[in-house]
Amino acid sequence: MKTNEKYIAQPFLKWAGGKRQLLPEIKKYIPETINTYYEPFVGAGAVLFGVSPAHAVINDVNSELINVYQVIKDDIEALIEDLKKHQNDPEYFYEIRNLDRTEVYPTLSGVEKASRIIYLNKTCFNGLYRVNQKGQFNVPFGKYKNPQVVNEPVLRAVHQYFQENEITILNGDFEKTVERASEGDFVYFDPPYDPVSDTSSFTSYTLTGFQREEQYRLRDLCVELDKRGCKFLLSNSATDFIKEIYQEKGFTIKIVSASRNINSVGSKRGKIDEVLVLNYESN
């Protein structure tokens, strides 16, 4: 089935490149029948939660993000309790933000680290996750009047979904995530996007970035998955480069319009063209 209506799980973080706005369009192309659902760049999980598959393998290279998912799955009560301690105050915000610059940070528990990331995400400027060259969170205070740091219903819904279904959570390379994918499985790829201009690339999500060499490696993985009989759907920016490398392999490309609300420059927010690449006939 496309969706599992039993769950109201939804993204609990604001995330650059999040697919909440594009979800209705994406869901038009999700296969009716899926054995195992794979999402190697899970991010905030809008598509995962929108589909709510019973069997899924999710992954992200961002270890902080994956820790949050793991804690929600395994230790929801402790997480909710820890979130209640946070204050919407600039002095407190910078104290918590700067923990990863201290010797204290490695001693924090998984729950404390997850609580910190959710708190920073809800109170930092524009809900942006960004790190500097040392891997330290560096987004300033957002000055919001009443941020919803403890969204208990949503966190509990995600916990319930993880507990009642077979969800494997990984933190590694996208290629390794789908090494067991086979015929009847479905893979949704939402990689860091190919920049539409020389100044638009967002590479501060992790220390490694995602260059064109990686875009080619991802394209070649799609070719391999196609040979295995897997169905895949991939989102990316509608650049000539992206359209060319997938068209030359015979894959179907759909142009869709998406809203982008996370950008440090206000004029760069709004509607932009994206592509959906797939290797099967859409429903």
PDB file of C-alpha atoms in Angstrom:
ATOM      1  CA  MET A   1       0.000   0.000   0.000  1.00  0.00           C
ATOM      2  CA  LYS A   2       1.130   3.552  -0.602  1.00  0.00           C
ATOM      3  CA  THR A   3       0.339   4.783   2.885  1.00  0.00           C
ATOM      4  CA  ASN A   4      -0.303   3.346   6.300  1.00  0.00           C
ATOM      5  CA  GLU A   5      -3.125   5.469   7.717  1.00  0.00           C
ATOM      6  CA  LYS A   6      -2.645   4.003  11.204  1.00  0.00           C
ATOM      7  CA  TYR A   7       0.237   6.386  11.834  1.00  0.00           C
ATOM      8  CA  ILE A   8       0.347  10.167  12.042  1.00  0.00           C
ATOM      9  CA  ALA A   9       4.148  10.180  12.100  1.00  0.00           C
ATOM     10  CA  GLN A  10       5.569  13.265  10.428  1.00  0.00           C
ATOM     11  CA  PRO A  11       8.863  15.187  10.359  1.00  0.00           C
ATOM     12  CA  PHE A  12       9.874  16.492  13.773  1.00  0.00           C
ATOM     13  CA  LEU A  13      12.743  18.648  12.432  1.00  0.00           C
ATOM     14  CA  LYS A  14      12.965  21.467   9.914  1.00  0.00           C
ATOM     15  CA  TRP A  15      15.585  20.393   7.403  1.00  0.00           C
ATOM     16  CA  ALA A  16      17.238  21.909   4.341  1.00  0.00           C
ATOM     17  CA  GLY A  17      15.862  20.134   1.278  1.00  0.00           C
ATOM     18  CA  GLY A  18      12.958  18.659   3.246  1.00  0.00           C
ATOM     19  CA  LYS A  19      10.225  17.142   1.079  1.00  0.00           C
ATOM     20  CA  ARG A  20       7.114  18.112   3.023  1.00  0.00           C
ATOM     21  CA  GLN A  21       6.027  20.607   0.335  1.00  0.00           C
ATOM     22  CA  LEU A  22       6.714  18.201  -2.525  1.00  0.00           C
ATOM     23  CA  LEU A  23       5.271  15.117  -0.812  1.00  0.00           C
ATOM     24  CA  PRO A  24       1.860  15.111  -2.593  1.00  0.00           C
ATOM     25  CA  GLU A  25       3.647  15.110  -5.957  1.00  0.00           C
ATOM     26  CA  ILE A  26       6.145  12.426  -4.896  1.00  0.00           C
ATOM     27  CA  LYS A  27       3.417  10.146  -3.561  1.00  0.00           C
ATOM     28  CA  LYS A  28       1.850  10.037  -7.036  1.00  0.00           C
ATOM     29  CA  TYR A  29       4.857   7.995  -8.150  1.00  0.00           C
ATOM     30  CA  ILE A  30       5.258   5.643  -5.172  1.00  0.00           C
ATOM     31  CA  PRO A  31       4.592   2.031  -6.309  1.00  0.00           C
ATOM     32  CA  GLU A  32       1.426   0.399  -4.977  1.00  0.00           C
ATOM     33  CA  THR A  33       3.347  -2.667  -3.793  1.00  0.00           C
ATOM     34  CA  ILE A  34       6.723  -2.507  -2.025  1.00  0.00           C
ATOM     35  CA  ASN A  35       8.613  -5.359  -0.379  1.00  0.00           C
ATOM     36  CA  THR A  36      11.238  -3.265   1.434  1.00  0.00           C
ATOM     37  CA  TYR A  37      11.464   0.521   1.281  1.00  0.00           C
ATOM     38  CA  TYR A  38      14.972   2.049   1.226  1.00  0.00           C
ATOM     39  CA  GLU A  39      15.851   5.697   1.814  1.00  0.00           C
ATOM     40  CA  PRO A  40      19.621   6.309   1.849  1.00  0.00           C
ATOM     41  CA  PHE A  41      19.344  10.106   2.408  1.00  0.00           C
ATOM     42  CA  VAL A  42      16.481  10.175   4.901  1.00  0.00           C
ATOM     43  CA  GLY A  43      16.907  13.736   6.209  1.00  0.00           C
ATOM     44  CA  ALA A  44      13.791  14.823   8.087  1.00  0.00           C
ATOM     45  CA  GLY A  45      11.875  11.803   6.806  1.00  0.00           C
ATOM     46  CA  ALA A  46       8.898  13.479   5.097  1.00  0.00           C
ATOM     47  CA  VAL A  47       8.648  10.779   2.422  1.00  0.00           C
ATOM     48  CA  LEU A  48       9.324   7.946   4.873  1.00  0.00           C
ATOM     49  CA  PHE A  49       6.530   9.095   7.172  1.00  0.00           C
ATOM     50  CA  GLY A  50       4.264   9.940   4.255  1.00  0.00           C
ATOM     51  CA  VAL A  51       4.505   6.369   2.971  1.00  0.00           C
ATOM     52  CA  SER A  52       4.909   4.659   6.386  1.00  0.00           C
ATOM     53  CA  PRO A  53       6.139   1.334   4.988  1.00  0.00           C
ATOM     54  CA  ALA A  54       6.045  -1.743   7.216  1.00  0.00           C
ATOM     55  CA  HIS A  55       9.587  -2.740   6.184  1.00  0.00           C
ATOM     56  CA  ALA A  56      12.177  -0.030   5.687  1.00  0.00           C
ATOM     57  CA  VAL A  57      15.918   0.629   5.732  1.00  0.00           C
ATOM     58  CA  ILE A  58      16.771   4.283   6.340  1.00  0.00           C
ATOM     59  CA  ASN A  59      20.176   5.926   6.373  1.00  0.00           C
ATOM     60  CA  ASP A  60      21.874   9.277   6.579  1.00  0.00           C
ATOM     61  CA  VAL A  61      25.540  10.266   6.640  1.00  0.00           C
ATOM     62  CA  ASN A  62      24.773  12.798   9.386  1.00  0.00           C
ATOM     63  CA  SER A  63      25.509  10.906  12.608  1.00  0.00           C
ATOM     64  CA  GLU A  64      23.801  13.528  14.784  1.00  0.00           C
ATOM     65  CA  LEU A  65      20.564  13.109  12.854  1.00  0.00           C
ATOM     66  CA  ILE A  66      20.705   9.317  12.944  1.00  0.00           C
ATOM     67  CA  ASN A  67      21.289   9.423  16.700  1.00  0.00           C
ATOM     68  CA  VAL A  68      18.040  11.402  17.044  1.00  0.00           C
ATOM     69  CA  TYR A  69      16.141   8.726  15.106  1.00  0.00           C
ATOM     70  CA  GLN A  70      17.680   5.955  17.197  1.00  0.00           C
ATOM     71  CA  VAL A  71      16.838   7.698  20.483  1.00  0.00           C
ATOM     72  CA  ILE A  72      13.231   8.311  19.405  1.00  0.00           C
ATOM     73  CA  LYS A  73      12.952   4.628  18.572  1.00  0.00           C
ATOM     74  CA  ASP A  74      14.577   3.281  21.749  1.00  0.00           C
ATOM     75  CA  ASP A  75      14.286   5.887  24.530  1.00  0.00           C
ATOM     76  CA  ILE A  76      11.354   8.216  23.878  1.00  0.00           C
ATOM     77  CA  GLU A  77      10.452   8.871  27.544  1.00  0.00           C
ATOM     78  CA  ALA A  78      13.953  10.010  28.472  1.00  0.00           C
ATOM     79  CA  LEU A  79      14.118  12.214  25.371  1.00  0.00           C
ATOM     80  CA  ILE A  80      10.826  13.985  26.079  1.00  0.00           C
ATOM     81  CA  GLU A  81      11.843  14.554  29.683  1.00  0.00           C
ATOM     82  CA  ASP A  82      15.223  15.987  28.677  1.00  0.00           C
ATOM     83  CA  LEU A  83      13.663  18.310  26.082  1.00  0.00           C
ATOM     84  CA  LYS A  84      11.600  19.963  28.823  1.00  0.00           C
ATOM     85  CA  LYS A  85      14.719  21.458  30.427  1.00  0.00           C
ATOM     86  CA  HIS A  86      15.557  23.741  27.496  1.00  0.00           C
ATOM     87  CA  GLN A  87      15.054  27.510  27.562  1.00  0.00           C
ATOM     88  CA  ASN A  88      14.229  29.900  24.718  1.00  0.00           C
ATOM     89  CA  ASP A  89      16.951  32.329  25.720  1.00  0.00           C
ATOM     90  CA  PRO A  90      19.962  33.502  23.675  1.00  0.00           C
ATOM     91  CA  GLU A  91      22.485  33.038  26.479  1.00  0.00           C
ATOM     92  CA  TYR A  92      21.239  29.515  27.133  1.00  0.00           C
ATOM     93  CA  PHE A  93      21.074  28.796  23.368  1.00  0.00           C
ATOM     94  CA  TYR A  94      24.748  29.632  22.817  1.00  0.00           C
ATOM     95  CA  GLU A  95      25.746  27.621  25.873  1.00  0.00           C
ATOM     96  CA  ILE A  96      24.022  24.549  24.420  1.00  0.00           C
ATOM     97  CA  ARG A  97      25.206  25.269  20.868  1.00  0.00           C
ATOM     98  CA  ASN A  98      28.819  25.553  21.998  1.00  0.00           C
ATOM     99  CA  LEU A  99      28.856  22.197  23.795  1.00  0.00           C
ATOM    100  CA  ASP A 100      30.403  20.554  20.730  1.00  0.00           C
ATOM    101  CA  ARG A 101      33.381  22.883  21.174  1.00  0.00           C
ATOM    102  CA  THR A 102      34.100  21.539  24.667  1.00  0.00           C
ATOM    103  CA  GLU A 103      35.469  18.398  26.292  1.00  0.00           C
ATOM    104  CA  VAL A 104      32.024  17.816  27.778  1.00  0.00           C
ATOM    105  CA  TYR A 105      30.395  16.920  24.468  1.00  0.00           C
ATOM    106  CA  PRO A 106      31.853  13.395  24.053  1.00  0.00           C
ATOM    107  CA  THR A 107      30.572  12.524  27.530  1.00  0.00           C
ATOM    108  CA  LEU A 108      26.943  13.390  26.721  1.00  0.00           C
ATOM    109  CA  SER A 109      24.522  10.497  26.419  1.00  0.00           C
ATOM    110  CA  GLY A 110      22.717   9.710  23.186  1.00  0.00           C
ATOM    111  CA  VAL A 111      19.545  11.142  24.708  1.00  0.00           C
ATOM    112  CA  GLU A 112      21.282  14.401  25.641  1.00  0.00           C
ATOM    113  CA  LYS A 113      22.778  14.761  22.160  1.00  0.00           C
ATOM    114  CA  ALA A 114      19.414  14.098  20.504  1.00  0.00           C
ATOM    115  CA  SER A 115      17.696  16.578  22.828  1.00  0.00           C
ATOM    116  CA  ARG A 116      20.337  19.193  21.962  1.00  0.00           C
ATOM    117  CA  ILE A 117      19.843  18.779  18.204  1.00  0.00           C
ATOM    118  CA  ILE A 118      16.046  19.039  18.436  1.00  0.00           C
ATOM    119  CA  TYR A 119      16.323  22.098  20.687  1.00  0.00           C
ATOM    120  CA  LEU A 120      18.823  23.844  18.397  1.00  0.00           C
ATOM    121  CA  ASN A 121      16.719  23.022  15.343  1.00  0.00           C
ATOM    122  CA  LYS A 122      13.611  24.564  16.890  1.00  0.00           C
ATOM    123  CA  THR A 123      15.323  27.722  18.175  1.00  0.00           C
ATOM    124  CA  CYS A 124      18.117  28.496  15.697  1.00  0.00           C
ATOM    125  CA  PHE A 125      17.758  30.903  12.783  1.00  0.00           C
ATOM    126  CA  ASN A 126      15.455  29.500  10.082  1.00  0.00           C
ATOM    127  CA  GLY A 127      15.689  25.944  11.439  1.00  0.00           C
ATOM    128  CA  LEU A 128      18.912  25.406   9.507  1.00  0.00           C
ATOM    129  CA  TYR A 129      21.320  22.573  10.333  1.00  0.00           C
ATOM    130  CA  ARG A 130      24.817  23.721   9.449  1.00  0.00           C
ATOM    131  CA  VAL A 131      28.299  22.942  10.742  1.00  0.00           C
ATOM    132  CA  ASN A 132      31.673  24.620  10.237  1.00  0.00           C
ATOM    133  CA  GLN A 133      34.870  22.985   8.973  1.00  0.00           C
ATOM    134  CA  LYS A 134      35.450  21.469  12.401  1.00  0.00           C
ATOM    135  CA  GLY A 135      32.017  19.864  12.428  1.00  0.00           C
ATOM    136  CA  GLN A 136      30.656  22.327  15.012  1.00  0.00           C
ATOM    137  CA  PHE A 137      27.076  23.612  14.846  1.00  0.00           C
ATOM    138  CA  ASN A 138      27.262  27.296  13.908  1.00  0.00           C
ATOM    139  CA  VAL A 139      23.752  28.643  13.221  1.00  0.00           C
ATOM    140  CA  PRO A 140      22.799  31.717  15.320  1.00  0.00           C
ATOM    141  CA  PHE A 141      19.850  32.121  17.685  1.00  0.00           C
ATOM    142  CA  GLY A 142      16.507  32.513  15.906  1.00  0.00           C
ATOM    143  CA  LYS A 143      14.679  34.890  18.252  1.00  0.00           C
ATOM    144  CA  TYR A 144      11.352  33.037  17.976  1.00  0.00           C
ATOM    145  CA  LYS A 145       8.735  33.970  20.555  1.00  0.00           C
ATOM    146  CA  ASN A 146       7.317  30.513  21.261  1.00  0.00           C
ATOM    147  CA  PRO A 147       9.197  27.680  19.510  1.00  0.00           C
ATOM    148  CA  GLN A 148       7.692  24.201  19.940  1.00  0.00           C
ATOM    149  CA  VAL A 149      10.716  22.419  21.374  1.00  0.00           C
ATOM    150  CA  VAL A 150       8.674  19.588  22.944  1.00  0.00           C
ATOM    151  CA  ASN A 151       6.256  18.369  20.267  1.00  0.00           C
ATOM    152  CA  GLU A 152       5.242  15.323  22.249  1.00  0.00           C
ATOM    153  CA  PRO A 153       2.421  13.993  19.999  1.00  0.00           C
ATOM    154  CA  VAL A 154       4.642  13.982  16.919  1.00  0.00           C
ATOM    155  CA  LEU A 155       7.628  12.434  18.715  1.00  0.00           C
ATOM    156  CA  ARG A 156       5.400   9.702  20.172  1.00  0.00           C
ATOM    157  CA  ALA A 157       3.853   8.994  16.778  1.00  0.00           C
ATOM    158  CA  VAL A 158       7.315   8.515  15.244  1.00  0.00           C
ATOM    159  CA  HIS A 159       8.282   6.283  18.175  1.00  0.00           C
ATOM    160  CA  GLN A 160       5.147   4.181  17.688  1.00  0.00           C
ATOM    161  CA  TYR A 161       5.814   3.830  13.972  1.00  0.00           C
ATOM    162  CA  PHE A 162       9.410   2.696  14.595  1.00  0.00           C
ATOM    163  CA  GLN A 163       8.379   0.252  17.311  1.00  0.00           C
ATOM    164  CA  GLU A 164       5.498  -1.385  15.462  1.00  0.00           C
ATOM    165  CA  ASN A 165       7.254  -1.858  12.133  1.00  0.00           C
ATOM    166  CA  GLU A 166      10.521  -3.332  10.907  1.00  0.00           C
ATOM    167  CA  ILE A 167      12.684  -0.226  10.518  1.00  0.00           C
ATOM    168  CA  THR A 168      16.471  -0.538  10.225  1.00  0.00           C
ATOM    169  CA  ILE A 169      18.385   2.689  10.958  1.00  0.00           C
ATOM    170  CA  LEU A 170      21.865   3.079   9.447  1.00  0.00           C
ATOM    171  CA  ASN A 171      24.585   5.746   9.449  1.00  0.00           C
ATOM    172  CA  GLY A 172      26.886   5.282   6.483  1.00  0.00           C
ATOM    173  CA  ASP A 173      27.393   5.528   2.740  1.00  0.00           C
ATOM    174  CA  PHE A 174      24.347   5.594   0.455  1.00  0.00           C
ATOM    175  CA  GLU A 175      25.680   2.772  -1.710  1.00  0.00           C
ATOM    176  CA  LYS A 176      26.129   0.419   1.219  1.00  0.00           C
ATOM    177  CA  THR A 177      22.576   1.158   2.395  1.00  0.00           C
ATOM    178  CA  VAL A 178      21.030  -0.575  -0.619  1.00  0.00           C
ATOM    179  CA  GLU A 179      23.485  -3.450  -1.053  1.00  0.00           C
ATOM    180  CA  ARG A 180      20.729  -5.958  -0.180  1.00  0.00           C
ATOM    181  CA  ALA A 181      17.999  -4.317  -2.245  1.00  0.00           C
ATOM    182  CA  SER A 182      16.484  -6.745  -4.750  1.00  0.00           C
ATOM    183  CA  GLU A 183      13.540  -7.221  -7.103  1.00  0.00           C
ATOM    184  CA  GLY A 184      10.316  -5.920  -5.606  1.00  0.00           C
ATOM    185  CA  ASP A 185      12.077  -3.398  -3.378  1.00  0.00           C
ATOM    186  CA  PHE A 186      11.748   0.375  -3.768  1.00  0.00           C
ATOM    187  CA  VAL A 187      14.436   3.011  -3.208  1.00  0.00           C
ATOM    188  CA  TYR A 188      13.789   6.717  -2.761  1.00  0.00           C
ATOM    189  CA  PHE A 189      16.883   8.912  -3.204  1.00  0.00           C
ATOM    190  CA  ASP A 190      16.955  12.516  -1.982  1.00  0.00           C
ATOM    191  CA  PRO A 191      20.654  13.401  -2.208  1.00  0.00           C
ATOM    192  CA  PRO A 192      22.240  16.813  -1.691  1.00  0.00           C
ATOM    193  CA  TYR A 193      21.178  18.671  -4.829  1.00  0.00           C
ATOM    194  CA  ASP A 194      23.341  19.650  -7.743  1.00  0.00           C
ATOM    195  CA  PRO A 195      23.787  23.433  -7.331  1.00  0.00           C
ATOM    196  CA  VAL A 196      21.817  25.585  -9.747  1.00  0.00           C
ATOM    197  CA  SER A 197      24.578  28.218  -9.620  1.00  0.00           C
ATOM    198  CA  ASP A 198      28.158  28.553  -8.422  1.00  0.00           C
ATOM    199  CA  THR A 199      26.999  30.247  -5.215  1.00  0.00           C
ATOM    200  CA  SER A 200      23.984  28.098  -4.339  1.00  0.00           C
ATOM    201  CA  SER A 201      25.675  24.899  -3.193  1.00  0.00           C
ATOM    202  CA  PHE A 202      24.802  23.915   0.376  1.00  0.00           C
ATOM    203  CA  THR A 203      27.699  21.768   1.608  1.00  0.00           C
ATOM    204  CA  SER A 204      27.684  22.487   5.334  1.00  0.00           C
ATOM    205  CA  TYR A 205      25.253  19.707   6.228  1.00  0.00           C
ATOM    206  CA  THR A 206      28.259  17.437   6.766  1.00  0.00           C
ATOM    207  CA  LEU A 207      31.999  17.889   6.453  1.00  0.00           C
ATOM    208  CA  THR A 208      32.251  15.845   3.256  1.00  0.00           C
ATOM    209  CA  GLY A 209      29.944  17.686   0.865  1.00  0.00           C
ATOM    210  CA  PHE A 210      28.469  16.030  -2.242  1.00  0.00           C
ATOM    211  CA  GLN A 211      30.234  16.872  -5.474  1.00  0.00           C
ATOM    212  CA  ARG A 212      29.602  15.860  -9.071  1.00  0.00           C
ATOM    213  CA  GLU A 213      31.780  12.792  -8.630  1.00  0.00           C
ATOM    214  CA  GLU A 214      29.225  11.620  -6.048  1.00  0.00           C
ATOM    215  CA  GLN A 215      26.331  12.485  -8.364  1.00  0.00           C
ATOM    216  CA  TYR A 216      27.869  10.208 -10.995  1.00  0.00           C
ATOM    217  CA  ARG A 217      28.350   7.443  -8.411  1.00  0.00           C
ATOM    218  CA  LEU A 218      24.698   7.763  -7.419  1.00  0.00           C
ATOM    219  CA  ARG A 219      23.609   7.652 -11.076  1.00  0.00           C
ATOM    220  CA  ASP A 220      25.641   4.485 -11.604  1.00  0.00           C
ATOM    221  CA  LEU A 221      24.044   2.957  -8.509  1.00  0.00           C
ATOM    222  CA  CYS A 222      20.627   3.656 -10.029  1.00  0.00           C
ATOM    223  CA  VAL A 223      21.730   1.764 -13.150  1.00  0.00           C
ATOM    224  CA  GLU A 224      22.773  -1.155 -10.947  1.00  0.00           C
ATOM    225  CA  LEU A 225      19.474  -1.135  -9.019  1.00  0.00           C
ATOM    226  CA  ASP A 226      17.582  -1.123 -12.303  1.00  0.00           C
ATOM    227  CA  LYS A 227      19.460  -4.263 -13.381  1.00  0.00           C
ATOM    228  CA  ARG A 228      18.519  -5.917 -10.072  1.00  0.00           C
ATOM    229  CA  GLY A 229      14.836  -5.296 -10.718  1.00  0.00           C
ATOM    230  CA  CYS A 230      14.473  -2.612  -8.046  1.00  0.00           C
ATOM    231  CA  LYS A 231      12.290   0.414  -8.595  1.00  0.00           C
ATOM    232  CA  PHE A 232      13.810   3.768  -7.691  1.00  0.00           C
ATOM    233  CA  LEU A 233      12.644   7.363  -7.521  1.00  0.00           C
ATOM    234  CA  LEU A 234      15.197  10.156  -7.227  1.00  0.00           C
ATOM    235  CA  SER A 235      14.780  13.879  -6.495  1.00  0.00           C
ATOM    236  CA  ASN A 236      17.305  16.488  -7.591  1.00  0.00           C
ATOM    237  CA  SER A 237      17.555  19.992  -8.966  1.00  0.00           C
ATOM    238  CA  ALA A 238      16.560  20.439 -12.601  1.00  0.00           C
ATOM    239  CA  THR A 239      20.043  21.334 -13.844  1.00  0.00           C
ATOM    240  CA  ASP A 240      21.203  20.419 -17.334  1.00  0.00           C
ATOM    241  CA  PHE A 241      23.858  18.201 -15.757  1.00  0.00           C
ATOM    242  CA  ILE A 242      21.388  16.104 -13.765  1.00  0.00           C
ATOM    243  CA  LYS A 243      18.915  15.783 -16.639  1.00  0.00           C
ATOM    244  CA  GLU A 244      21.683  14.758 -19.023  1.00  0.00           C
ATOM    245  CA  ILE A 245      23.313  12.045 -16.891  1.00  0.00           C
ATOM    246  CA  TYR A 246      19.989  10.293 -16.236  1.00  0.00           C
ATOM    247  CA  GLN A 247      18.494  10.757 -19.713  1.00  0.00           C
ATOM    248  CA  GLU A 248      21.538   9.154 -21.298  1.00  0.00           C
ATOM    249  CA  LYS A 249      20.744   5.992 -19.318  1.00  0.00           C
ATOM    250  CA  GLY A 250      17.145   5.980 -20.507  1.00  0.00           C
ATOM    251  CA  PHE A 251      15.443   6.868 -17.233  1.00  0.00           C
ATOM    252  CA  THR A 252      12.190   8.844 -17.088  1.00  0.00           C
ATOM    253  CA  ILE A 253      12.419  12.455 -15.903  1.00  0.00           C
ATOM    254  CA  LYS A 254       9.512  14.504 -14.553  1.00  0.00           C
ATOM    255  CA  ILE A 255       9.825  18.245 -13.890  1.00  0.00           C
ATOM    256  CA  VAL A 256       8.075  19.424 -10.726  1.00  0.00           C
ATOM    257  CA  SER A 257       7.903  22.752  -8.913  1.00  0.00           C
ATOM    258  CA  ALA A 258       8.890  22.827  -5.246  1.00  0.00           C
ATOM    259  CA  SER A 259       8.858  25.426  -2.497  1.00  0.00           C
ATOM    260  CA  ARG A 260      12.144  26.147  -0.786  1.00  0.00           C
ATOM    261  CA  ASN A 261      11.769  27.840   2.585  1.00  0.00           C
ATOM    262  CA  ILE A 262      15.251  27.340   4.038  1.00  0.00           C
ATOM    263  CA  ASN A 263      17.825  29.714   2.616  1.00  0.00           C
ATOM    264  CA  SER A 264      19.894  32.384   4.314  1.00  0.00           C
ATOM    265  CA  VAL A 265      18.961  34.755   1.483  1.00  0.00           C
ATOM    266  CA  GLY A 266      15.265  35.559   1.490  1.00  0.00           C
ATOM    267  CA  SER A 267      15.118  36.244  -2.238  1.00  0.00           C
ATOM    268  CA  LYS A 268      16.274  32.670  -2.932  1.00  0.00           C
ATOM    269  CA  ARG A 269      13.307  31.118  -1.148  1.00  0.00           C
ATOM    270  CA  GLY A 270      10.182  30.210  -3.108  1.00  0.00           C
ATOM    271  CA  LYS A 271       9.310  28.051  -6.139  1.00  0.00           C
ATOM    272  CA  ILE A 272      12.083  26.302  -8.030  1.00  0.00           C
ATOM    273  CA  ASP A 273      12.078  23.488 -10.596  1.00  0.00           C
ATOM    274  CA  GLU A 274      13.191  20.051  -9.514  1.00  0.00           C
ATOM    275  CA  VAL A 275      13.341  16.693 -11.249  1.00  0.00           C
ATOM    276  CA  LEU A 276      11.961  13.318 -10.285  1.00  0.00           C
ATOM    277  CA  VAL A 277      13.871  10.498 -11.968  1.00  0.00           C
ATOM    278  CA  LEU A 278      12.331   6.993 -12.120  1.00  0.00           C
ATOM    279  CA  ASN A 279      12.862   3.660 -13.839  1.00  0.00           C
ATOM    280  CA  TYR A 280       9.274   2.408 -14.030  1.00  0.00           C
ATOM    281  CA  GLU A 281       5.861   3.346 -15.385  1.00  0.00           C
ATOM    282  CA  SER A 282       4.132   5.668 -12.914  1.00  0.00           C
ATOM    283  CA  ASN A 283       0.676   4.822 -11.600  1.00  0.00           C
TER     284      ASN A 283
END
